[in-house]
mmCIF file of C-alpha atoms in Angstrom:
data_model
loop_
_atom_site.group_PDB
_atom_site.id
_atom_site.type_symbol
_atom_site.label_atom_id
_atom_site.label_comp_id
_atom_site.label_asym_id
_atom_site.label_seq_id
_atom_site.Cartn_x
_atom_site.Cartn_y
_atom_site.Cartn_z
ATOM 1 C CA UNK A 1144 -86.180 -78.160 -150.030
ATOM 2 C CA UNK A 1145 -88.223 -81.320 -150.586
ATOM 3 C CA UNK A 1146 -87.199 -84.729 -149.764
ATOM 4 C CA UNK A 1147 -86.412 -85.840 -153.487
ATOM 5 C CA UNK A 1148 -83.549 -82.803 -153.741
ATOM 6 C CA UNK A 1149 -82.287 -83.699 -150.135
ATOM 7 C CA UNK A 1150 -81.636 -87.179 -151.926
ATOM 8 C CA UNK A 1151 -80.232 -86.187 -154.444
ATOM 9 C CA UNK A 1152 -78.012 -83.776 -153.482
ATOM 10 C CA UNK A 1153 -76.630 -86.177 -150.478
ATOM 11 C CA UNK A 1154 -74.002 -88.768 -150.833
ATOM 12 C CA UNK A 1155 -76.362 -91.897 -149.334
ATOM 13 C CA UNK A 1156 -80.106 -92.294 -150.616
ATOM 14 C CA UNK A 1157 -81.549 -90.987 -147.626
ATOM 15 C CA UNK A 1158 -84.390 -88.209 -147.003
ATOM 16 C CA UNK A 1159 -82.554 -86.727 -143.948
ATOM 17 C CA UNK A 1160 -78.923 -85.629 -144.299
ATOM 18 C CA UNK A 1161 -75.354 -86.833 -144.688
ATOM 19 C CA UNK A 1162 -74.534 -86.535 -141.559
ATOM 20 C CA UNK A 1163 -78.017 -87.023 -139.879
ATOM 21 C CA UNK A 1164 -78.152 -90.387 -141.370
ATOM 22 C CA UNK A 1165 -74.806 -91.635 -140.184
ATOM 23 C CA UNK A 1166 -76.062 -90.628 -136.199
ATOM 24 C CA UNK A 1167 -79.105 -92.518 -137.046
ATOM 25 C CA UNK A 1168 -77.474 -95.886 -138.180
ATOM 26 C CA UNK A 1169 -75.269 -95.995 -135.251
ATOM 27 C CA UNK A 1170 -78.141 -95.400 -132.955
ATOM 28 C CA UNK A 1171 -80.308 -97.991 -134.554
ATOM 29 C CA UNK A 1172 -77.092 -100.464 -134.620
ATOM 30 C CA UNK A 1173 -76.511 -100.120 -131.419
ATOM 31 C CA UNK A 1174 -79.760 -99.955 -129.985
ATOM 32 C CA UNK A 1175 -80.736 -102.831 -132.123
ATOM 33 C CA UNK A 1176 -77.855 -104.807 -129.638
ATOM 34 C CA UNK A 1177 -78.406 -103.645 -126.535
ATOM 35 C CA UNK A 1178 -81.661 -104.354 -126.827
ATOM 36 C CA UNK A 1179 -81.176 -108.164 -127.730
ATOM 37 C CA UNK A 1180 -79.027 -108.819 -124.371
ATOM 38 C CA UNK A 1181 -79.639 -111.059 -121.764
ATOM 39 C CA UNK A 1182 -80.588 -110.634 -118.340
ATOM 40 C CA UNK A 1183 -77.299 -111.403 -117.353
ATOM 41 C CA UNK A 1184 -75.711 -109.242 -119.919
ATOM 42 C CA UNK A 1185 -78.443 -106.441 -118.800
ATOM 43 C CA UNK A 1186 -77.376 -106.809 -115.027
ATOM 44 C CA UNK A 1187 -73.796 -107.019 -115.046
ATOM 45 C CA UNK A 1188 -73.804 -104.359 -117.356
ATOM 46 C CA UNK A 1189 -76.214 -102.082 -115.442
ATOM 47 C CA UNK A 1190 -73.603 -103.457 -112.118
ATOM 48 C CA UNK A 1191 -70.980 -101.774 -113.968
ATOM 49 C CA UNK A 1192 -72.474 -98.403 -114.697
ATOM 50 C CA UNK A 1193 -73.237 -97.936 -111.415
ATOM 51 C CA UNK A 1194 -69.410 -98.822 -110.004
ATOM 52 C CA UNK A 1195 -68.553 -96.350 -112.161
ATOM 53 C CA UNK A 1196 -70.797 -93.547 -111.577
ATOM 54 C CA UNK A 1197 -69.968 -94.134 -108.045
ATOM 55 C CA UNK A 1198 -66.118 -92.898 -109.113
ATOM 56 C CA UNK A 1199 -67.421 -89.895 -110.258
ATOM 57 C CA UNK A 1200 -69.011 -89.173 -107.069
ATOM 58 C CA UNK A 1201 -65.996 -90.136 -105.070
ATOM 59 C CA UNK A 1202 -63.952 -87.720 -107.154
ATOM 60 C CA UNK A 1203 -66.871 -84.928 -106.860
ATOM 61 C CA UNK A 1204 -67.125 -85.249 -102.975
ATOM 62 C CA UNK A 1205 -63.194 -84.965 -102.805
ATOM 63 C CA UNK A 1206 -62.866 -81.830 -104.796
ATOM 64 C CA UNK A 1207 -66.032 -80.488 -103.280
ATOM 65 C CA UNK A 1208 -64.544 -81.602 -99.442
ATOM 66 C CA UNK A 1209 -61.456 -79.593 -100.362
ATOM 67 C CA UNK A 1210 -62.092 -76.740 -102.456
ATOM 68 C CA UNK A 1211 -66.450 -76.112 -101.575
ATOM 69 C CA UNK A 1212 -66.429 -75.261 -105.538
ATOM 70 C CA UNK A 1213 -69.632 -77.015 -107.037
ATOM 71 C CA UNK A 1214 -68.552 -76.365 -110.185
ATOM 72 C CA UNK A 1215 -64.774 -77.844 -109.892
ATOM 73 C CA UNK A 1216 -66.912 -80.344 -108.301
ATOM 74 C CA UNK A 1217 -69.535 -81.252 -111.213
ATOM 75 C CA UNK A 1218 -65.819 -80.945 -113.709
ATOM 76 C CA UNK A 1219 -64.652 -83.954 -111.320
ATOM 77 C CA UNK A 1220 -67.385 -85.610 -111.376
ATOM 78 C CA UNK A 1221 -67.488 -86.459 -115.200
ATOM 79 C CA UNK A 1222 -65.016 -88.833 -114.876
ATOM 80 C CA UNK A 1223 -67.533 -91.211 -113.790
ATOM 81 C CA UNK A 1224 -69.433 -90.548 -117.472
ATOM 82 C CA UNK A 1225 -65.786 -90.451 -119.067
ATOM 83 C CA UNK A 1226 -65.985 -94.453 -117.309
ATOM 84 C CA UNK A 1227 -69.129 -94.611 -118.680
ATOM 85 C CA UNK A 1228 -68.070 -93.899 -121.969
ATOM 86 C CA UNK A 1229 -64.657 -95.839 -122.020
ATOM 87 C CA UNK A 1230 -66.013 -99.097 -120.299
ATOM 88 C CA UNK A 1231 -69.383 -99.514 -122.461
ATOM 89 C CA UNK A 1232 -71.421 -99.924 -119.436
ATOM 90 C CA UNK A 1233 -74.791 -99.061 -118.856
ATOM 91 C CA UNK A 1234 -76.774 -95.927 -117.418
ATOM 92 C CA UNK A 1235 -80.762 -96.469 -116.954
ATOM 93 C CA UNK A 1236 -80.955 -92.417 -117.988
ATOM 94 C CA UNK A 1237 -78.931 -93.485 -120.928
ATOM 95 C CA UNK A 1238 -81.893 -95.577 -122.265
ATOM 96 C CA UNK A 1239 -83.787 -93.299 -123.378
ATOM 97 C CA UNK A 1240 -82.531 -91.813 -127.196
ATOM 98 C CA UNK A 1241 -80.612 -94.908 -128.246
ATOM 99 C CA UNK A 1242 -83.272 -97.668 -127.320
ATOM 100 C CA UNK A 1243 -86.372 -95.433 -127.800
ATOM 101 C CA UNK A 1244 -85.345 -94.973 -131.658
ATOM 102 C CA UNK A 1245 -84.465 -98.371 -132.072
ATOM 103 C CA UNK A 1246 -87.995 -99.775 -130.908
ATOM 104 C CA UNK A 1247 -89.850 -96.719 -133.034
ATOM 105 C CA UNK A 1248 -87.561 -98.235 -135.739
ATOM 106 C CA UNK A 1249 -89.341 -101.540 -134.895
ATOM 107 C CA UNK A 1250 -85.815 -103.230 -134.166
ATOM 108 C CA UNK A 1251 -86.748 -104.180 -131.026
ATOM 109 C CA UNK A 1252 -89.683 -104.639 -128.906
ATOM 110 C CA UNK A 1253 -91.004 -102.680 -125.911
ATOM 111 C CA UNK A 1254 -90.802 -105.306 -123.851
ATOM 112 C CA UNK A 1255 -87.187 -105.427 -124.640
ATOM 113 C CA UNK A 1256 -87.020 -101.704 -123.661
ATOM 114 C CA UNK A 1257 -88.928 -102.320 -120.446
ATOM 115 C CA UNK A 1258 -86.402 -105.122 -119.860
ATOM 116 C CA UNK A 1259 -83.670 -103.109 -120.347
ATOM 117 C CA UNK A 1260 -84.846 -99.795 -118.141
ATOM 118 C CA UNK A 1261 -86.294 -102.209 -115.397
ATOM 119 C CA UNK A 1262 -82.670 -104.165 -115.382
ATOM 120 C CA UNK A 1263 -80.045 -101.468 -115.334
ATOM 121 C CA UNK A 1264 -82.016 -99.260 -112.998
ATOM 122 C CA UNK A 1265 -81.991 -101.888 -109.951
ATOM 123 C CA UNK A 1266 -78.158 -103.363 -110.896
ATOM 124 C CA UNK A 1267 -77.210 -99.091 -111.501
ATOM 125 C CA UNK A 1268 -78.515 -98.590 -107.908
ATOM 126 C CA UNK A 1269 -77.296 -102.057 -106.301
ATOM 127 C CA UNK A 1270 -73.079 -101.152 -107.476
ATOM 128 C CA UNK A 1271 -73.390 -97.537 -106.921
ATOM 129 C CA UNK A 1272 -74.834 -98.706 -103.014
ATOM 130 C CA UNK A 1273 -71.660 -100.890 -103.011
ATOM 131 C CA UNK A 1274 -69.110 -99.028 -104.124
ATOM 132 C CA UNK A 1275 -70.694 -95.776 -101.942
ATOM 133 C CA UNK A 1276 -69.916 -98.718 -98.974
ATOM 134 C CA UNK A 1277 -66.325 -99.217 -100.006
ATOM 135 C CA UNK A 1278 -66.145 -95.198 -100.519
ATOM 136 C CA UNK A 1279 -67.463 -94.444 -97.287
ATOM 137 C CA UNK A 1280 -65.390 -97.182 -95.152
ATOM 138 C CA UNK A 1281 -62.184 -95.780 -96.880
ATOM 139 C CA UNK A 1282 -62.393 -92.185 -96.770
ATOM 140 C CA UNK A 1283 -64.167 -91.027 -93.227
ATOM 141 C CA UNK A 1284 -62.850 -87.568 -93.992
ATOM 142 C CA UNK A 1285 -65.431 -87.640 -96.568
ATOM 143 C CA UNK A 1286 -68.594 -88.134 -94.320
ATOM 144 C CA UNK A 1287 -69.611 -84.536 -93.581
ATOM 145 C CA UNK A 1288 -69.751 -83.428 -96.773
ATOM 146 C CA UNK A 1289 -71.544 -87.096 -98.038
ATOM 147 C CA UNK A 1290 -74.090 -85.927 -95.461
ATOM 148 C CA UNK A 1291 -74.235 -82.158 -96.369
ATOM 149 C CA UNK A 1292 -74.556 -83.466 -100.308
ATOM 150 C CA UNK A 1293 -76.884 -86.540 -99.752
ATOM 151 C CA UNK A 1294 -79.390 -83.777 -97.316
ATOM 152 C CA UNK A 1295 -79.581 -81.422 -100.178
ATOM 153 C CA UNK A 1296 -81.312 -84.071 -102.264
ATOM 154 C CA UNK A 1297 -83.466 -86.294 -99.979
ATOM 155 C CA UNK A 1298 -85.052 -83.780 -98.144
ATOM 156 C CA UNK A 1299 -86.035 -81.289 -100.918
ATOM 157 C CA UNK A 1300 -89.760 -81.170 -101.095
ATOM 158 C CA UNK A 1301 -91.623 -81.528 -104.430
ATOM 159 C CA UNK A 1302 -92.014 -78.483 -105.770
ATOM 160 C CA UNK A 1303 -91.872 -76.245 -109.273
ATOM 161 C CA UNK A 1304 -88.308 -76.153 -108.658
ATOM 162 C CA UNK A 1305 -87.534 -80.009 -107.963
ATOM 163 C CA UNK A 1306 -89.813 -81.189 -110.361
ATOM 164 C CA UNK A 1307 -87.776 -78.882 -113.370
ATOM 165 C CA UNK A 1308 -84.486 -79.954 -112.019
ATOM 166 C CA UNK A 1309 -85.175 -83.497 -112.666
ATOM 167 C CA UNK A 1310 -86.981 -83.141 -115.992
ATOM 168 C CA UNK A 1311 -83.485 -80.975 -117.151
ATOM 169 C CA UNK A 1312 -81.543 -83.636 -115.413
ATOM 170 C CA UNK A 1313 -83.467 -86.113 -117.989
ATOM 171 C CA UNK A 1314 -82.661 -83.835 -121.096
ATOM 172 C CA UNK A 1315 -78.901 -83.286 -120.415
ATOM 173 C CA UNK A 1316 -78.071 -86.598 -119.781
ATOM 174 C CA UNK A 1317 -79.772 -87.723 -122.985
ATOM 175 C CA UNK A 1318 -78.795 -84.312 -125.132
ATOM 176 C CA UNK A 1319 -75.143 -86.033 -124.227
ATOM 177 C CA UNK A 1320 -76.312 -89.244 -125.578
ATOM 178 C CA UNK A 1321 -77.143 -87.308 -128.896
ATOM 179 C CA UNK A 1322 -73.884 -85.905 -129.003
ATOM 180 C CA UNK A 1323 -72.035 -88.686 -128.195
ATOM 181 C CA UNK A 1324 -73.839 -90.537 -131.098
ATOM 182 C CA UNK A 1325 -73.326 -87.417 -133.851
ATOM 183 C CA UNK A 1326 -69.567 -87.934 -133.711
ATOM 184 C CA UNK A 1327 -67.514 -90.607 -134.986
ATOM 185 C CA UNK A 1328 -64.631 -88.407 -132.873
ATOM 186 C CA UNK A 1329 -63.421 -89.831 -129.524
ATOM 187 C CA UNK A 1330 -62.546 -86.506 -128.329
ATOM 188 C CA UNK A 1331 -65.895 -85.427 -129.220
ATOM 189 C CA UNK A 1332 -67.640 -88.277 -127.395
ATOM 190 C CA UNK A 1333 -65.419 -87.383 -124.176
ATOM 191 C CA UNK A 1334 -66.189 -83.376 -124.732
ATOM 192 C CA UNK A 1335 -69.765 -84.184 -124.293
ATOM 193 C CA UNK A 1336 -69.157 -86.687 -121.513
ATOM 194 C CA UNK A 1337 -67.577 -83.664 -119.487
ATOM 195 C CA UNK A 1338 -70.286 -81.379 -120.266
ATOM 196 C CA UNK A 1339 -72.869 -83.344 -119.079
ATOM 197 C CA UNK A 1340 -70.923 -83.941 -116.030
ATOM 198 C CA UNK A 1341 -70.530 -80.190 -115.689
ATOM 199 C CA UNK A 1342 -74.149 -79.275 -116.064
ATOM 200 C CA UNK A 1343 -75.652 -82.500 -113.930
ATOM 201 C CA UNK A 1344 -73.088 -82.209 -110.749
ATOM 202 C CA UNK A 1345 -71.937 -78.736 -111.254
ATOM 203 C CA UNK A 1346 -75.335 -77.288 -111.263
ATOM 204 C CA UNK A 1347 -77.066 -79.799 -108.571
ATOM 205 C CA UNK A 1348 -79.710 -80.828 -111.645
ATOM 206 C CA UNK A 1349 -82.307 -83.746 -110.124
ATOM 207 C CA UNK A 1350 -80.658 -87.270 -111.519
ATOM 208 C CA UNK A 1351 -82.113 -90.426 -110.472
ATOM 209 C CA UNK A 1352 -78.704 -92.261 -110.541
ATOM 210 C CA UNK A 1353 -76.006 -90.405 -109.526
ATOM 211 C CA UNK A 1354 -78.054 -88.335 -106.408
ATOM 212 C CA UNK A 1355 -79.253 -92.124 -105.087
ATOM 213 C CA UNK A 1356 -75.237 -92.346 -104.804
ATOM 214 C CA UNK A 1357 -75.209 -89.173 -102.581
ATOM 215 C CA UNK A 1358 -77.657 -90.129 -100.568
ATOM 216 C CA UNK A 1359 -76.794 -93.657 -100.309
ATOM 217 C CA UNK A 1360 -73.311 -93.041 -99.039
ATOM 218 C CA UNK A 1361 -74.419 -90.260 -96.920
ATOM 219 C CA UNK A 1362 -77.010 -93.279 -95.244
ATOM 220 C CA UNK A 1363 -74.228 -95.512 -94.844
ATOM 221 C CA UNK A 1364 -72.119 -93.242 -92.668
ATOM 222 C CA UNK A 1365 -74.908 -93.601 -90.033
ATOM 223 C CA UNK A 1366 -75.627 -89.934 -89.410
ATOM 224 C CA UNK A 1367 -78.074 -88.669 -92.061
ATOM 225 C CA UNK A 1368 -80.974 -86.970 -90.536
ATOM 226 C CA UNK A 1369 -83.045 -88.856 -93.129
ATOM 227 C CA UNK A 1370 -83.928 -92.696 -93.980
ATOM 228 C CA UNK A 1371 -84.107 -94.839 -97.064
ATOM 229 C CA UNK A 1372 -87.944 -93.971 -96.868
ATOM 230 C CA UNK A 1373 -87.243 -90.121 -98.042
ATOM 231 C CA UNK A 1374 -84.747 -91.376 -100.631
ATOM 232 C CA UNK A 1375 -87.513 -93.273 -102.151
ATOM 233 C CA UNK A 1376 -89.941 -90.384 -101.824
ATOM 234 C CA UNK A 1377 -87.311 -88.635 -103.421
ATOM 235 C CA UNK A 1378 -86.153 -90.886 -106.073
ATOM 236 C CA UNK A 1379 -89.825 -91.376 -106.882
ATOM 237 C CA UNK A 1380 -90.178 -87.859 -108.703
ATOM 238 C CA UNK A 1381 -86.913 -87.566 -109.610
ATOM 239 C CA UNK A 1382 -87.167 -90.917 -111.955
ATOM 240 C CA UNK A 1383 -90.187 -90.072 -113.312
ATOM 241 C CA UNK A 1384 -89.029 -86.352 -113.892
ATOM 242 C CA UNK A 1385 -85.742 -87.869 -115.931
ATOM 243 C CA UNK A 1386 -87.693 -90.190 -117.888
ATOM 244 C CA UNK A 1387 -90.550 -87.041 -119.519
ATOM 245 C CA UNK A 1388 -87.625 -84.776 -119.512
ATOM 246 C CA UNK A 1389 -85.272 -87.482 -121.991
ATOM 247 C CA UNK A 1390 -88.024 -88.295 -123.786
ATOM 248 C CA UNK A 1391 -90.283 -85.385 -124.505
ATOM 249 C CA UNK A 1392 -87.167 -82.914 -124.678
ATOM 250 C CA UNK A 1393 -84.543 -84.903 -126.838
ATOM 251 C CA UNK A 1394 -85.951 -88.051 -127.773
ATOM 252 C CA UNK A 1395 -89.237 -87.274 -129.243
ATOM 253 C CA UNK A 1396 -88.054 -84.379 -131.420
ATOM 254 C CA UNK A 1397 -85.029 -86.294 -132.422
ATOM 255 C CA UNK A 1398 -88.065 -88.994 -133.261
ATOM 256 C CA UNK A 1399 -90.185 -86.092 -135.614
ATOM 257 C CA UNK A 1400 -86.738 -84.809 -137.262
ATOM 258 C CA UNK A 1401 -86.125 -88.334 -138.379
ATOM 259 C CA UNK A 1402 -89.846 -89.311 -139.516
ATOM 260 C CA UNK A 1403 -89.447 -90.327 -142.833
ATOM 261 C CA UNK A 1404 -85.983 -92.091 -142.260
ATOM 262 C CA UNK A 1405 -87.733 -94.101 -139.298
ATOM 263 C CA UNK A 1406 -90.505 -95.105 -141.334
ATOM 264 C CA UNK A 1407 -87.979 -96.721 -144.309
ATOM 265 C CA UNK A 1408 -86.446 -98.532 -141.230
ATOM 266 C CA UNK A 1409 -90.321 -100.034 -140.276
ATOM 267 C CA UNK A 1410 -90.719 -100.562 -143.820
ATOM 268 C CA UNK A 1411 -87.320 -102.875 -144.129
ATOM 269 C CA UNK A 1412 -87.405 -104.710 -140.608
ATOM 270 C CA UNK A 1413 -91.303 -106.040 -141.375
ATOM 271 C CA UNK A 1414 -89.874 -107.086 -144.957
ATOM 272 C CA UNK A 1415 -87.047 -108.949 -143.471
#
């Protein structure tokens, strides 16, 4: 069908569809703010998201600790993204669909978007390490599995295997972003906030943010049979892997699909 019938057979004057187009303005309209914040708005922001991961984890550990179900586990564990969702904080693996878009759409600048990544990654990892503190001082029942959880992730060598666990870690988290942003439903929004909890925790998937909590608290205790050094060896792939697997697995065909609306966007922010 060419591009002049997809107009006029829609309701808006648009050469992607209805529904397409009403994803794509929220995504540019909120990209198009997150991207104009402050540092201080970035930071505290990026401080929040990692708090609240960190309540995910505590609830993951807990079931995990009791029942040794991963997947009950990775079910408890989306209430940190339910947090996420609820509390309009910030996840640096969040940043990818939203703010990539908005920057193609030339409603923002890239120095904006390295602003943003650069910002909520270090205030992501600097609440999650406190809150993993607070975790870990309250719950000492919780330290052997921490340990067992945090080992599983800072000692795994890179390998085929790591490497594709943290580029699918990258394209669930933001294939939940683009579901999240295809809904105007709240219960939609939360659906897809449990199933990428599910999929990320439940099946041990390679994520920069929420395995630096693991391996964090399990650090804290005193006991792991690792050091920071290894988490950063570890967290070194693992970012990298989440970032291609975001934006070369979700983002950039999301990108293609919306070609000609993205270039109407160019065309009106250089005009105004």
């Amino acid at each position: 069908m060419s591009k002049t019938s997809q107009r006029e057979l829609g309701q808006s004057d648009s050469p992607i569809e209805d529904e397409l187009e009403g994803a794509f303005q929220r995504m540019v309209g909120e990209g198009t703010q997150r991207l104009h914040r402050s540092w201080r708005e970035v930071l505290v922001t990026g401080f929040f998201g990692g708090t609240e991961v960190a309540v995910g984890v505590l609830a993951y550990l807990s079931v995990l600790a009791a029942t040794h179900n991963q997947l009950l586990a990775g079910l408890a564990f989306s209430i940190g993204f339910l947090a996420l969702l609820l509390g309009r904080s910030e996840l640096f693996t969040e940043g990818f669909l939203v703010p990539v878009t908005t920057v193609v759409a030339k409603r923002a600048s890239i120095g904006q978007l390295l602003k943003l990544w650069s910002g909520t990654l270090i205030a992501n990892l600097a609440g999650g390490w406190l809150i993993m503190w607070l975790i870990m001082t309250a719950y000492p029942k919780l330290h052997a599995q921490t340990i067992e959880s945090g080992t599983h992730f800072a000692t795994a060598p890179l390998s085929a295997e790591t490497v594709t666990l943290s580029l699918l870690g990258g394209m669930v988290i933001t294939l939940m972003t683009r579901m999240q942003h295809g809904t105007d439903s709240t219960f939609g929004k939360i659906a897809a906030a449990v199933a990428g909890g599910f999929l990320l925790a439940g099946l041990q998937m390679f994520h920069s943010i929420l395995d630096s909590l693991l391996i964090f608290g399990a650090l804290i205790t005193g006991a792991a049979p690792f050091g920071y050094w290894d988490w950063l060896s570890w967290f070194g792939y693992t970012a990298v892997g989440n970032v291609v697997g975001g934006l070369l697995l979700v983002t950039l065909l999301r990108v293609l699909r919306s070609k000609d609306r993205l270039e109407e966007e160019r065309q009106d922010a250089e005009a105004s």
